[in-house]
């Protein structure tokens, strides 16, 4: 089983399927006990925009965003289930901010 994001075009046609690369094994939770990791980054064109796909915890790994951008992605679609709690919103905003601050090679 995989944690998967799918992308459909305006006609309802499936155009891409992405399996989450980075599983959340932290704070007593082990996603890897329930699902297998994906193997490759995925991008597709949606409404004329080259779009990279990622899922939740993938946001912590700037190299994925960079690989998608190098492959031509102009937009990152990132479905997520973010837990509530003290400073969680600020944490999310920081993680979704500029990628250069999280990658050694800049962007």
PDB file of C-alpha atoms in Angstrom:
ATOM      1  CA  UNK A   1       0.000   0.000   0.000  1.00  0.00           C
ATOM      2  CA  UNK A   2       1.202   3.542  -0.757  1.00  0.00           C
ATOM      3  CA  UNK A   3       0.336   7.070   0.380  1.00  0.00           C
ATOM      4  CA  UNK A   4      -0.627   8.434  -3.045  1.00  0.00           C
ATOM      5  CA  UNK A   5      -1.605  11.765  -4.572  1.00  0.00           C
ATOM      6  CA  UNK A   6      -3.340  11.774  -7.922  1.00  0.00           C
ATOM      7  CA  UNK A   7      -3.816  14.586 -10.438  1.00  0.00           C
ATOM      8  CA  UNK A   8      -6.728  14.876 -12.859  1.00  0.00           C
ATOM      9  CA  UNK A   9      -7.070  17.310 -15.731  1.00  0.00           C
ATOM     10  CA  UNK A  10     -10.105  19.478 -16.432  1.00  0.00           C
ATOM     11  CA  UNK A  11     -11.860  16.667 -18.291  1.00  0.00           C
ATOM     12  CA  UNK A  12     -11.503  14.257 -15.370  1.00  0.00           C
ATOM     13  CA  UNK A  13      -8.692  12.272 -16.989  1.00  0.00           C
ATOM     14  CA  UNK A  14      -6.022  10.901 -14.656  1.00  0.00           C
ATOM     15  CA  UNK A  15      -2.723  12.545 -15.667  1.00  0.00           C
ATOM     16  CA  UNK A  16      -0.373  11.582 -12.826  1.00  0.00           C
ATOM     17  CA  UNK A  17      -0.023   9.468  -9.717  1.00  0.00           C
ATOM     18  CA  UNK A  18       2.647  10.153  -7.081  1.00  0.00           C
ATOM     19  CA  UNK A  19       3.652   7.825  -4.250  1.00  0.00           C
ATOM     20  CA  UNK A  20       5.033   9.627  -1.202  1.00  0.00           C
ATOM     21  CA  UNK A  21       8.814   9.297  -1.022  1.00  0.00           C
ATOM     22  CA  UNK A  22       9.476  10.354   2.583  1.00  0.00           C
ATOM     23  CA  UNK A  23       7.463   8.439   5.168  1.00  0.00           C
ATOM     24  CA  UNK A  24       6.773   9.992   8.576  1.00  0.00           C
ATOM     25  CA  UNK A  25       8.502   7.887  11.207  1.00  0.00           C
ATOM     26  CA  UNK A  26       8.749  10.274  14.152  1.00  0.00           C
ATOM     27  CA  UNK A  27       7.196  11.188  17.493  1.00  0.00           C
ATOM     28  CA  UNK A  28       5.928   7.658  18.076  1.00  0.00           C
ATOM     29  CA  UNK A  29       4.294   7.334  14.662  1.00  0.00           C
ATOM     30  CA  UNK A  30       5.651   4.925  12.045  1.00  0.00           C
ATOM     31  CA  UNK A  31       4.016   5.469   8.684  1.00  0.00           C
ATOM     32  CA  UNK A  32       6.424   2.870   7.268  1.00  0.00           C
ATOM     33  CA  UNK A  33       4.626   0.184   9.317  1.00  0.00           C
ATOM     34  CA  UNK A  34       1.541   0.776   7.166  1.00  0.00           C
ATOM     35  CA  UNK A  35       2.733   1.934   3.739  1.00  0.00           C
ATOM     36  CA  UNK A  36       5.718   1.550   1.423  1.00  0.00           C
ATOM     37  CA  UNK A  37       7.673   4.529   0.069  1.00  0.00           C
ATOM     38  CA  UNK A  38       7.452   5.597  -3.548  1.00  0.00           C
ATOM     39  CA  UNK A  39      10.488   5.549  -5.807  1.00  0.00           C
ATOM     40  CA  UNK A  40      10.501   8.638  -8.046  1.00  0.00           C
ATOM     41  CA  UNK A  41       9.457  12.306  -8.147  1.00  0.00           C
ATOM     42  CA  UNK A  42       6.424  13.015 -10.342  1.00  0.00           C
ATOM     43  CA  UNK A  43       5.329  16.105 -12.236  1.00  0.00           C
ATOM     44  CA  UNK A  44       2.560  16.729 -14.730  1.00  0.00           C
ATOM     45  CA  UNK A  45       0.881  19.560 -16.596  1.00  0.00           C
ATOM     46  CA  UNK A  46      -2.362  20.849 -15.102  1.00  0.00           C
ATOM     47  CA  UNK A  47      -4.244  23.708 -16.780  1.00  0.00           C
ATOM     48  CA  UNK A  48      -1.085  24.546 -18.719  1.00  0.00           C
ATOM     49  CA  UNK A  49       1.128  24.747 -15.615  1.00  0.00           C
ATOM     50  CA  UNK A  50       3.936  22.262 -15.003  1.00  0.00           C
ATOM     51  CA  UNK A  51       3.158  20.947 -11.501  1.00  0.00           C
ATOM     52  CA  UNK A  52       5.278  18.860  -9.140  1.00  0.00           C
ATOM     53  CA  UNK A  53       3.554  16.537  -6.703  1.00  0.00           C
ATOM     54  CA  UNK A  54       4.566  15.944  -3.075  1.00  0.00           C
ATOM     55  CA  UNK A  55       2.732  14.785   0.059  1.00  0.00           C
ATOM     56  CA  UNK A  56       2.855  16.251   3.584  1.00  0.00           C
ATOM     57  CA  UNK A  57       6.186  15.178   5.179  1.00  0.00           C
ATOM     58  CA  UNK A  58       7.917  15.471   1.783  1.00  0.00           C
ATOM     59  CA  UNK A  59       7.912  19.244   2.435  1.00  0.00           C
ATOM     60  CA  UNK A  60      10.830  18.723   4.850  1.00  0.00           C
ATOM     61  CA  UNK A  61      13.075  17.488   2.041  1.00  0.00           C
ATOM     62  CA  UNK A  62      14.097  20.431  -0.132  1.00  0.00           C
ATOM     63  CA  UNK A  63      15.934  18.180  -2.575  1.00  0.00           C
ATOM     64  CA  UNK A  64      12.564  16.862  -3.797  1.00  0.00           C
ATOM     65  CA  UNK A  65      11.269  20.387  -4.497  1.00  0.00           C
ATOM     66  CA  UNK A  66      14.531  21.222  -6.230  1.00  0.00           C
ATOM     67  CA  UNK A  67      14.434  18.071  -8.388  1.00  0.00           C
ATOM     68  CA  UNK A  68      10.870  18.918  -9.435  1.00  0.00           C
ATOM     69  CA  UNK A  69      11.873  22.506 -10.281  1.00  0.00           C
ATOM     70  CA  UNK A  70      14.907  21.366 -12.272  1.00  0.00           C
ATOM     71  CA  UNK A  71      12.541  19.048 -14.164  1.00  0.00           C
ATOM     72  CA  UNK A  72      10.417  22.085 -15.071  1.00  0.00           C
ATOM     73  CA  UNK A  73       7.817  22.336 -12.292  1.00  0.00           C
ATOM     74  CA  UNK A  74       6.495  25.856 -11.744  1.00  0.00           C
ATOM     75  CA  UNK A  75       4.028  24.890  -9.010  1.00  0.00           C
ATOM     76  CA  UNK A  76       4.161  22.394  -6.148  1.00  0.00           C
ATOM     77  CA  UNK A  77       0.917  20.645  -5.159  1.00  0.00           C
ATOM     78  CA  UNK A  78       1.281  19.453  -1.564  1.00  0.00           C
ATOM     79  CA  UNK A  79      -1.744  17.790   0.071  1.00  0.00           C
ATOM     80  CA  UNK A  80      -1.110  17.455   3.809  1.00  0.00           C
ATOM     81  CA  UNK A  81      -2.648  16.550   7.155  1.00  0.00           C
ATOM     82  CA  UNK A  82      -0.915  18.897   9.577  1.00  0.00           C
ATOM     83  CA  UNK A  83      -1.448  18.251  13.287  1.00  0.00           C
ATOM     84  CA  UNK A  84      -2.753  21.060  15.470  1.00  0.00           C
ATOM     85  CA  UNK A  85      -0.683  22.341  18.363  1.00  0.00           C
ATOM     86  CA  UNK A  86       1.485  25.091  19.764  1.00  0.00           C
ATOM     87  CA  UNK A  87       3.454  26.798  16.961  1.00  0.00           C
ATOM     88  CA  UNK A  88       2.290  24.228  14.363  1.00  0.00           C
ATOM     89  CA  UNK A  89       0.950  26.904  11.996  1.00  0.00           C
ATOM     90  CA  UNK A  90       4.200  28.858  12.197  1.00  0.00           C
ATOM     91  CA  UNK A  91       6.140  25.637  11.547  1.00  0.00           C
ATOM     92  CA  UNK A  92       4.054  24.931   8.432  1.00  0.00           C
ATOM     93  CA  UNK A  93       4.499  28.472   7.110  1.00  0.00           C
ATOM     94  CA  UNK A  94       8.274  28.195   7.609  1.00  0.00           C
ATOM     95  CA  UNK A  95       8.455  24.836   5.816  1.00  0.00           C
ATOM     96  CA  UNK A  96       6.392  26.109   2.892  1.00  0.00           C
ATOM     97  CA  UNK A  97       8.494  29.273   2.583  1.00  0.00           C
ATOM     98  CA  UNK A  98      11.427  29.831   0.241  1.00  0.00           C
ATOM     99  CA  UNK A  99      13.261  26.624  -0.580  1.00  0.00           C
ATOM    100  CA  UNK A 100      16.785  28.167  -0.761  1.00  0.00           C
ATOM    101  CA  UNK A 101      16.918  28.362   3.005  1.00  0.00           C
ATOM    102  CA  UNK A 102      16.621  24.556   3.190  1.00  0.00           C
ATOM    103  CA  UNK A 103      18.857  23.400   0.346  1.00  0.00           C
ATOM    104  CA  UNK A 104      22.635  23.547   0.250  1.00  0.00           C
ATOM    105  CA  UNK A 105      22.733  24.424  -3.447  1.00  0.00           C
ATOM    106  CA  UNK A 106      20.185  27.264  -3.358  1.00  0.00           C
ATOM    107  CA  UNK A 107      17.451  27.848  -5.888  1.00  0.00           C
TER     108      UNK A 107
END
